[in-house]
Short mmCIF file of C-alpha atoms in Angstrom, two decimals:
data_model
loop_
_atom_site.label_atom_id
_atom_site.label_comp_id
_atom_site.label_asym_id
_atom_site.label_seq_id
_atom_site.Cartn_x
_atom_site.Cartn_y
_atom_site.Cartn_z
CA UNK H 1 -3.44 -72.77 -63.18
CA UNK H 2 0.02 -71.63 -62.07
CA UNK H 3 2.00 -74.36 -60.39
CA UNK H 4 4.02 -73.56 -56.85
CA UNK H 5 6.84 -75.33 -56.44
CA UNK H 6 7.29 -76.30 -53.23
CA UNK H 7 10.71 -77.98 -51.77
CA UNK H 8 11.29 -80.43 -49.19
CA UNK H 9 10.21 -79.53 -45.92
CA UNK H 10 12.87 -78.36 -43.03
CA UNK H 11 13.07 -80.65 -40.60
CA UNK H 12 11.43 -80.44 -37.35
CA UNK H 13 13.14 -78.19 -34.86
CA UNK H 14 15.10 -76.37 -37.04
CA UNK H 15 14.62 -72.88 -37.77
CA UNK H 16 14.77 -69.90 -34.92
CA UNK H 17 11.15 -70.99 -34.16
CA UNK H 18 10.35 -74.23 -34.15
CA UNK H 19 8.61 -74.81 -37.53
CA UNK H 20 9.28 -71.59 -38.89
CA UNK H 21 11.76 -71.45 -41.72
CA UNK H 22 15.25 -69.61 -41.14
CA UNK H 23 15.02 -65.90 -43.04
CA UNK H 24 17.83 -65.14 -44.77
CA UNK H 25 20.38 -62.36 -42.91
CA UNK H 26 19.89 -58.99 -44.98
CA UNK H 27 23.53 -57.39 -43.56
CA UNK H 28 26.09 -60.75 -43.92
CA UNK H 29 26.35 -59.77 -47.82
CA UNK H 30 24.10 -62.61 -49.07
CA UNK H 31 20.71 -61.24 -48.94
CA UNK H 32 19.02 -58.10 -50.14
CA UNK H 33 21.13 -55.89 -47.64
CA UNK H 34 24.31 -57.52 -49.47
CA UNK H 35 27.28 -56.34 -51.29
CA UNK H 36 25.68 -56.59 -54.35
CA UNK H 37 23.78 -53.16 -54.18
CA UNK H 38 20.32 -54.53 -54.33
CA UNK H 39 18.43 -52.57 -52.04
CA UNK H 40 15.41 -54.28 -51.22
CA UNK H 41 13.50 -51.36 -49.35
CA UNK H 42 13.88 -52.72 -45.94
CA UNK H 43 16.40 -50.29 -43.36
CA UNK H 44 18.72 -51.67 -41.31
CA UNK H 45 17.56 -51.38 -37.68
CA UNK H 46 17.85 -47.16 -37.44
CA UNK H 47 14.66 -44.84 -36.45
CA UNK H 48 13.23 -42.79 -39.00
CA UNK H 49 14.50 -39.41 -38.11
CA UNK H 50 17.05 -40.46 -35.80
CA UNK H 51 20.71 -39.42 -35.93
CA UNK H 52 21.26 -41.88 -38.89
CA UNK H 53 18.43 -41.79 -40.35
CA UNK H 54 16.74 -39.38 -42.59
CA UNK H 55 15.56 -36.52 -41.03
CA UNK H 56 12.37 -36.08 -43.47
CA UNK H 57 10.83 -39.16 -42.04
CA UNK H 58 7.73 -39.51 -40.45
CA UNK H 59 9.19 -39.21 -37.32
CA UNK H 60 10.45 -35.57 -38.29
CA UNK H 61 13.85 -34.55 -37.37
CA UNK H 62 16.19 -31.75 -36.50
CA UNK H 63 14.89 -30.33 -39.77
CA UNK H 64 11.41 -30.60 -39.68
CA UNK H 65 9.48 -27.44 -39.61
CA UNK H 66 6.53 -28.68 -38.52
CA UNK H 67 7.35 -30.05 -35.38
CA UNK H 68 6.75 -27.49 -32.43
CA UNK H 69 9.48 -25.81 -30.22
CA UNK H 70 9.82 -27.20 -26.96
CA UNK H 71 8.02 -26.21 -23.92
CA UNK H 72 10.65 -24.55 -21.96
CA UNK H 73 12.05 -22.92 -25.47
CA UNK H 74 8.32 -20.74 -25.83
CA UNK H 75 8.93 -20.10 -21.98
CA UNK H 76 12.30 -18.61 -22.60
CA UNK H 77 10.91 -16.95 -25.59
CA UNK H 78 8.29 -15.35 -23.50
CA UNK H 79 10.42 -14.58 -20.18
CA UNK H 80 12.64 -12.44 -22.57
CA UNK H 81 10.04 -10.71 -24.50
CA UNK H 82 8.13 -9.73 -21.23
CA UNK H 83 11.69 -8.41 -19.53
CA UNK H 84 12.72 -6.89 -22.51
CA UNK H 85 9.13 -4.81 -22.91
CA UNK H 86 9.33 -3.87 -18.60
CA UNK H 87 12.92 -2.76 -19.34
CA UNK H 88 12.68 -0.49 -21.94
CA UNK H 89 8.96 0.88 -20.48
CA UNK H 90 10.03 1.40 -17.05
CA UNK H 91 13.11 3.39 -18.52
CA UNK H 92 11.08 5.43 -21.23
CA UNK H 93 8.93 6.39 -18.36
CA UNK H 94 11.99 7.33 -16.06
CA UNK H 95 13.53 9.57 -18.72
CA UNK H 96 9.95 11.14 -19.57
CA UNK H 97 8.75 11.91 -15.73
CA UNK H 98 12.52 13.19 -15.38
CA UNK H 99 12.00 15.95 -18.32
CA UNK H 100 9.21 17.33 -16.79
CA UNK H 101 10.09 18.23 -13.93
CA UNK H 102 10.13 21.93 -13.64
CA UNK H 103 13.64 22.73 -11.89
CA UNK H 104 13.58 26.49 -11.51
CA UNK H 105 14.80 27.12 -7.84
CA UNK H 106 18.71 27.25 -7.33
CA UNK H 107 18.88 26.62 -3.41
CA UNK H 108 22.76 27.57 -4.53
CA UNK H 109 21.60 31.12 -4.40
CA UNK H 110 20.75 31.11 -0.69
CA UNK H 111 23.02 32.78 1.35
CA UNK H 112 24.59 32.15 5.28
CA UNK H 113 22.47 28.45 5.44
CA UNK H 114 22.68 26.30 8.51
CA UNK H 115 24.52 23.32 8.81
CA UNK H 116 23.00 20.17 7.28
CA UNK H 117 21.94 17.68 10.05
CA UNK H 118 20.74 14.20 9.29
CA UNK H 119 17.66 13.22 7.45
CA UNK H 120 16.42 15.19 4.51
CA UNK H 121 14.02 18.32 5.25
CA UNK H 122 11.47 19.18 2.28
CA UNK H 123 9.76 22.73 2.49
CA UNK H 124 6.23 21.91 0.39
CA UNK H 125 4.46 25.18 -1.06
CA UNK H 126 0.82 25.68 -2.29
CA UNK H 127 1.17 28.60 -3.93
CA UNK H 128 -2.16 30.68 -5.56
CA UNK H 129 -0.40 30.59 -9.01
CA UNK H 130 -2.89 30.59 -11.69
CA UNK H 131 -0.59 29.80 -14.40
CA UNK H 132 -2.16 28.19 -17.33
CA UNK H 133 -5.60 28.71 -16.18
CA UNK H 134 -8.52 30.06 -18.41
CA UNK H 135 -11.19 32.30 -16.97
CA UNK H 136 -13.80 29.49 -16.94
CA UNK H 137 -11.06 27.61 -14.27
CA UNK H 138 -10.41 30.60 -12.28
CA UNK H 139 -14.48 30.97 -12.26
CA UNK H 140 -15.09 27.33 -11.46
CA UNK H 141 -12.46 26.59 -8.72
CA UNK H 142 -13.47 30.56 -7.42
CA UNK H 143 -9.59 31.11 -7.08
CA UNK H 144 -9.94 35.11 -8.51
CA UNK H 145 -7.71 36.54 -11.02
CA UNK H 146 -4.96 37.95 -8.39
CA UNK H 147 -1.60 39.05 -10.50
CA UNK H 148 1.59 37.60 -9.23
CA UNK H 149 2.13 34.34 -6.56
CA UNK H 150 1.16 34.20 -3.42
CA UNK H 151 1.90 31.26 -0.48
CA UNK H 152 -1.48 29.90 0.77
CA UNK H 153 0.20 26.93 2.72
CA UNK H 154 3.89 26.21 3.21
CA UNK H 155 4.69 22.86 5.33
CA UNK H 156 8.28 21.24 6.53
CA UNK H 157 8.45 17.25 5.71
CA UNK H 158 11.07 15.85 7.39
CA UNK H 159 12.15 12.38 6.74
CA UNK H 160 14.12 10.32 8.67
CA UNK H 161 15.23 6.86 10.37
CA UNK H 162 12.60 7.80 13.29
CA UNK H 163 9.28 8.21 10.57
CA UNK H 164 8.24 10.91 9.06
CA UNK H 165 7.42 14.51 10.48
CA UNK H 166 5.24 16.95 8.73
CA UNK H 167 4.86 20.79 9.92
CA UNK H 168 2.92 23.60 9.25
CA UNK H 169 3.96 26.79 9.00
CA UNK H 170 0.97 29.63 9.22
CA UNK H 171 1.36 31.48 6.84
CA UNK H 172 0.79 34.62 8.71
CA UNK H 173 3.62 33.48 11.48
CA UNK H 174 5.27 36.57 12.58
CA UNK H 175 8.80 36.30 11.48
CA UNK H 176 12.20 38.62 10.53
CA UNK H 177 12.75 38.91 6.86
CA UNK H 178 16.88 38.49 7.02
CA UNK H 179 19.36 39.88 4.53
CA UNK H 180 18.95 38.20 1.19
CA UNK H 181 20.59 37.81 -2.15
CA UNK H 182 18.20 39.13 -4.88
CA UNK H 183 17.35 36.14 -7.47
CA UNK H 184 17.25 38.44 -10.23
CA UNK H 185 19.36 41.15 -9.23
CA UNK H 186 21.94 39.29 -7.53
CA UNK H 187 22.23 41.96 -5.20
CA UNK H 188 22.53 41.72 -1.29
CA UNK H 189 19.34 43.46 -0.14
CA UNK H 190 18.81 44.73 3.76
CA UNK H 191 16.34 42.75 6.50
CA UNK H 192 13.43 43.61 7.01
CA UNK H 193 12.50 42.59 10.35
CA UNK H 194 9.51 41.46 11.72
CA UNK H 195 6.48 40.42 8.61
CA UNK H 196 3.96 37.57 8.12
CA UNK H 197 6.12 34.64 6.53
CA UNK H 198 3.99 34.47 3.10
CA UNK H 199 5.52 38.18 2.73
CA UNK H 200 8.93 36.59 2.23
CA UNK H 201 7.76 34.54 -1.05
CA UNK H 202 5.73 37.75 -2.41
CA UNK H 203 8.90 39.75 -1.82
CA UNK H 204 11.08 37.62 -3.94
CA UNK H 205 9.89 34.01 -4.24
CA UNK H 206 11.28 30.27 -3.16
CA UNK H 207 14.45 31.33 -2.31
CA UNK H 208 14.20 34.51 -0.24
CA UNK H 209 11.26 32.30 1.27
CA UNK H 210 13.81 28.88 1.82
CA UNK H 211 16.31 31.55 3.16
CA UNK H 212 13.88 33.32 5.94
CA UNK H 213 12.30 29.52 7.01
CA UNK H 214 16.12 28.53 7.53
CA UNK H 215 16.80 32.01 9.27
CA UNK H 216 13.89 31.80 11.57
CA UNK H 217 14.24 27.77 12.47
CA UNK H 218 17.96 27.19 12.37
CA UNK H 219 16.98 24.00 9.98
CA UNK H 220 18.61 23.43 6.65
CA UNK H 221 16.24 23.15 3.61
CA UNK H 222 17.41 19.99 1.32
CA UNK H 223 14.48 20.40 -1.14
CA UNK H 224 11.64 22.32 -2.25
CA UNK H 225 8.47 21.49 -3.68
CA UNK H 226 5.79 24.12 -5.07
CA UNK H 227 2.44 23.02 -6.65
CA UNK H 228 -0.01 25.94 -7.64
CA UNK H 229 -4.09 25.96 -7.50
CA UNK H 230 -4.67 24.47 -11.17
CA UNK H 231 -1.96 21.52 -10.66
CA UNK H 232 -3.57 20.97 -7.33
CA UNK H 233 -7.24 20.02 -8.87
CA UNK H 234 -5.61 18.32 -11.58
CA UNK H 235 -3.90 15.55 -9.19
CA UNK H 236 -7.12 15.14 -7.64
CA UNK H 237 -9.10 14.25 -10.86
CA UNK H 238 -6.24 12.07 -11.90
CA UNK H 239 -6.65 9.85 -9.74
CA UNK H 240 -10.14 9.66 -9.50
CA UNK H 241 -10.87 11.66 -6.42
CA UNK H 242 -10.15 11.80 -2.59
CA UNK H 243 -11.89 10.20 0.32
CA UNK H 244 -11.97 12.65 3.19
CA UNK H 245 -13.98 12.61 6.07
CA UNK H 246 -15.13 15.88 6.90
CA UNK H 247 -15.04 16.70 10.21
CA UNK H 248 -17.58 19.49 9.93
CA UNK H 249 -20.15 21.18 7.34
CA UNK H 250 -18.07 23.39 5.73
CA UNK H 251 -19.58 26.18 3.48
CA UNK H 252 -17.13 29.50 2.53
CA UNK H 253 -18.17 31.79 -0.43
CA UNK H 254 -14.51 33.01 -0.66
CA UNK H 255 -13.26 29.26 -1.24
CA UNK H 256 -16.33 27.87 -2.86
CA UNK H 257 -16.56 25.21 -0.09
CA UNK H 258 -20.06 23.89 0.04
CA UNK H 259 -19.51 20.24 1.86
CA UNK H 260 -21.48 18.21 4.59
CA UNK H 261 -19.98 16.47 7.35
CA UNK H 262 -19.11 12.83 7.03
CA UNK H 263 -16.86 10.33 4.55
CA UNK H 264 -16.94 11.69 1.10
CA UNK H 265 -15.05 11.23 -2.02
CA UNK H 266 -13.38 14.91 -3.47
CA UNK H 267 -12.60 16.13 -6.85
CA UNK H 268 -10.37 18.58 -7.74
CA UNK H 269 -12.84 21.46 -7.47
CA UNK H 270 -14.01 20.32 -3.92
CA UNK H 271 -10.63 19.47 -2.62
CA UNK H 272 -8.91 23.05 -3.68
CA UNK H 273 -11.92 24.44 -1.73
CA UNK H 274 -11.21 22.14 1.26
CA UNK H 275 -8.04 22.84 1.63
CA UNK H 276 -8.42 26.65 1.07
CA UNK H 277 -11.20 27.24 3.58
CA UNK H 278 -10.34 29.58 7.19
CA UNK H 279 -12.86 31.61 7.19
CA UNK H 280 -15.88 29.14 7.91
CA UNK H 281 -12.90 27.27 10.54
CA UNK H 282 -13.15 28.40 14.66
CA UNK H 283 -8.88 28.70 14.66
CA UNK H 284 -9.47 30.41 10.97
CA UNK H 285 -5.43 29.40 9.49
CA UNK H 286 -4.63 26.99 11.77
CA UNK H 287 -7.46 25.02 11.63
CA UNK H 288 -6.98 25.59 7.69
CA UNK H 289 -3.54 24.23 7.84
CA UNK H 290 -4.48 20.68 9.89
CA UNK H 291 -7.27 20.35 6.71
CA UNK H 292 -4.33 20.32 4.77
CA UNK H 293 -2.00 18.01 6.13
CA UNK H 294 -4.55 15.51 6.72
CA UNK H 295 -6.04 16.05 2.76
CA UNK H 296 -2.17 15.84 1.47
CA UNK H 297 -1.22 12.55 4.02
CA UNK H 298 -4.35 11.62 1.78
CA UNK H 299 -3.74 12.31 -1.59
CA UNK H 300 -0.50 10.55 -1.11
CA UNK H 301 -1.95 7.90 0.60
CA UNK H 302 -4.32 7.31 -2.69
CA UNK H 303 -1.24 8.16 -5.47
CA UNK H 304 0.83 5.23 -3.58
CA UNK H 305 -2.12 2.36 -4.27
CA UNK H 306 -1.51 -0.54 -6.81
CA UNK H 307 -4.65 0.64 -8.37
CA UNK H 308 -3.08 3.89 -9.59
CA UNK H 309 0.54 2.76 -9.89
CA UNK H 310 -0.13 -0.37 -11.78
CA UNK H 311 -2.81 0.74 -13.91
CA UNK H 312 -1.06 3.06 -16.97
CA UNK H 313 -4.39 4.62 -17.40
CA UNK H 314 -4.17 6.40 -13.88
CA UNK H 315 -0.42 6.28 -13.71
CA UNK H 316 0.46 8.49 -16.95
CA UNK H 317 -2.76 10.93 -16.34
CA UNK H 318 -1.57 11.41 -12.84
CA UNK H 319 1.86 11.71 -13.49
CA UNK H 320 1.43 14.49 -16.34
CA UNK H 321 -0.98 16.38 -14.15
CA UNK H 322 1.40 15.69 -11.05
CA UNK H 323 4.69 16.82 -13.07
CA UNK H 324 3.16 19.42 -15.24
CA UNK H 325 2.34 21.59 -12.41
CA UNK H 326 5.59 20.98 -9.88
CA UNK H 327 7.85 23.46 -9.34
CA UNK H 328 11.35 22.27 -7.58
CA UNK H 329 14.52 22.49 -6.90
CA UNK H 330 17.40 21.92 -9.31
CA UNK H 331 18.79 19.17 -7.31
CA UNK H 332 15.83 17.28 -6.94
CA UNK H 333 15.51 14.01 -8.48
CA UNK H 334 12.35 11.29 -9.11
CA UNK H 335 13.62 9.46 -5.86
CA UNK H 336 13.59 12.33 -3.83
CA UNK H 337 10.13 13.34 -5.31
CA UNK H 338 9.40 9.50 -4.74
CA UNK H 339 10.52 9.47 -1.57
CA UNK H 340 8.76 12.41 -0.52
CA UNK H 341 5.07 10.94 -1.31
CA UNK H 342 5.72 8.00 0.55
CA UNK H 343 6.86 10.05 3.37
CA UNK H 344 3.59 11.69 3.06
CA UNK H 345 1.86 8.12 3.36
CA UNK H 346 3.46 7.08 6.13
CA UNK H 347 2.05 10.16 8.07
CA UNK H 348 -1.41 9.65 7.13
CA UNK H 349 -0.52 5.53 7.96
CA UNK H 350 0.58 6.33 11.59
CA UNK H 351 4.03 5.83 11.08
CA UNK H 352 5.07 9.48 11.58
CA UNK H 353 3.65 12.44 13.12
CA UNK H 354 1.47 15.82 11.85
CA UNK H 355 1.80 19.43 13.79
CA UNK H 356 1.74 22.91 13.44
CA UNK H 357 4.74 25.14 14.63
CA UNK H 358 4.35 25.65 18.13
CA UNK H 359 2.39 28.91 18.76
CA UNK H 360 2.71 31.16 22.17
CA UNK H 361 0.09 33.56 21.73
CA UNK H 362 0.19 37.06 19.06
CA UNK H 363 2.28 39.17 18.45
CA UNK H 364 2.29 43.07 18.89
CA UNK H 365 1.75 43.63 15.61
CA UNK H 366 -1.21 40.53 15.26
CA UNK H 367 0.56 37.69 13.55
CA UNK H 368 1.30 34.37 15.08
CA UNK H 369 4.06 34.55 17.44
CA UNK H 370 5.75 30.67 17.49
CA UNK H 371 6.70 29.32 20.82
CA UNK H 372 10.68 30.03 20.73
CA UNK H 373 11.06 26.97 23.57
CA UNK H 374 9.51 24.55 21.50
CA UNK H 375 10.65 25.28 18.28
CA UNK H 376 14.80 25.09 19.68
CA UNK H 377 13.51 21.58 20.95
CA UNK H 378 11.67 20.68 17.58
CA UNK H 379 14.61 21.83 15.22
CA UNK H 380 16.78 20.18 17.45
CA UNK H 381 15.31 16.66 17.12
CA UNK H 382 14.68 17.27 13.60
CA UNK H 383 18.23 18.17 12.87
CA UNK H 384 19.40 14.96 14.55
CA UNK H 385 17.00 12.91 13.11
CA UNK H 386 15.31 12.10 16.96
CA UNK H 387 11.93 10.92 17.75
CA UNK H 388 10.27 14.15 18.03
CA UNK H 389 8.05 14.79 21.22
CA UNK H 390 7.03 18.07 20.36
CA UNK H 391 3.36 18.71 20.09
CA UNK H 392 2.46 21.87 18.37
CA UNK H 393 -1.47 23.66 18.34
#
């Protein structure tokens, strides 16, 4: 059996603890920490991966690829990937809405215009284009096969520091066709004095028609909009209908109308017929053109909701069908197109007014004579941008 040798025992009380021998100091150069480079595999005090120590430890270290990132580095991480993706969506989308934008009217070419005033005054058109319509659409939304353009409504938004104001113009309003400037010809053709106003837009489109509204009102024109009968129904669908309530039953073979009185959601078929209809309407047009100002206040009203401009699967669809089928000026912009709808909201919200130009009575020659009075009192506050206390029929 293998013999210990055991030496004398320390003396009581000496030692760091009591009876517990004194261990030898590993860093004073005598012990295994010493000077004489026997490393006795204890460290010296210093946290494994710890400045100091090694950084392959089991702590880990600086260089340990195991360890997760901190929190607030993933957060970063994230904030900047999310950012970075709205950025470069929001101005993809800018440049993309921007390039289709139809911007065939030159304003430029309108001759002898009145005075800008304050606020910005946009002349909206409904035209009875049937440009890139098949048979089968022309069938369905009963809108005939017509050559040419026609105006079926034409409307003056103003928009202001006083709310919006939105007017409609009949479009059989007995006005004088002025001098014009030919957009093809370029040549200075004579008046034609008194006509129904749509005559001015069959005669020689937007601008002779932006040229004979400023003539006959005194009111400058900043903008124009035009949106035909297939771009119309489009919008509608896009957005997944209209809620109208219908003040009436409405049925009108020429329009296709067929609708009951009472809260009801349109689609584009229903709403082009709604907003066509005269015929089966006691005040014929300008019952016709108060349907349309209240379905447009409408259609704004549903284009400016988080659940269409937050959700890319109604925003691009209505955008396309929106764009696509716009025809404006070539100084209009996405803000002023912007600004525009909202406009349109706030009418429908009660923070701006609806009318029809002022009408006295008929004329000799049976259009729609306007009340001269109250139109030199509504242009007025228009063109200074002043609470407007005109009421029209």
């Amino acid at each position: 059996m293998r013999q210990v040798r055991r030496g004398p025992a320390a003396p009581l009380g000496q030692g760091a603890y009591g009876g517990v021998p004194q261990q030898p100091s590993y860093v004073d150069g005598q012990g295994h920490g010493g000077s004489d480079g026997h490393d006795s595999g204890y460290n010296t005090g210093q946290v494994y991966g710890r400045p100091g120590g090694g950084s392959g430890g089991p702590g880990g270290g600086p260089g340990d690829a195991s360890r997760p990132a901190p929190v607030w580095r993933r957060v970063k991480l994230t904030t900047i990937t999310v950012v970075t993706v709205l950025v470069v969506t929001t101005v993809g989308t800018y440049f993309w809405a921007d390039s289709k934008l139809n911007r065939d009217v030159d304003l430029a070419t309108v001759i002898d215009r009145p005075e800008k005033g304050e606020g910005t005054n946009y002349l909206i058109v409904g035209s009875d284009s049937r440009e890139g319509m098949s048979d089968e659409d022309k069938k369905k939304l009963h809108t005939g096969s017509a050559e040419g353009k026609r105006t079926d409504s034409m409307m003056i938004l103003h928009t202001g520091d006083n709310g919006p104001t939105l007017i409609s113009l009949p479009r059989d309003s007995n006005v004088t066709i002025p001098e014009f400037k030919g957009s093809e010809s370029g040549n200075t053709r004579p008046a034609m004095g008194a006509n129904k106003l749509n005559a001015a837009y069959s005669i020689d489109g937007p601008t002779l028609l932006v040229r004979t509204v400023e003539f006959n009102t005194g009111l400058h024109i900043d903008h124009y909009v035009e949106i035909g009968f297939g771009g119309f129904a489009s919008i509608v669908d896009a957005v997944g209908g209209v809620e109208m309530d219908i003040p009436q039953d409405i049925k009108d073979t020429k329009s296709g109308a067929d609708l009951k009185k009472g809260k009801q959601t349109l689609n584009g078929e229903e709403a082009l017929a709604f907003v066509r209809t005269r015929y089966a309407l006691a005040g014929s047009d300008l019952d016709r053109t108060k349907n349309q100002q209240k379905f447009l206040s409408a259609l704004a009203n549903q284009v400016a909701t988080p659940g269409t401009v937050l959700n890319p699967f109604k925003l691009y669809p209505t955008m396309g069908a929106g764009l696509d089928s716009l025809v404006v000026d070539k100084d209009m912009g996405l803000f002023d197109l912007a600004g525009m709808f909202w406009a349109m909201k706030g009418v429908s919200g009660g923070e701006g007014k609806s009318l029809n130009m002022p009408i006295s009575g008929n004329a000799a020659n049976g259009n729609l004579q306007w009340d001269m009075t109250k139109v030199k009192t509504l242009v007025g506050q228009l063109r200074n941008d002043e609470k407007v206390t005109v009421s029209g029929n």
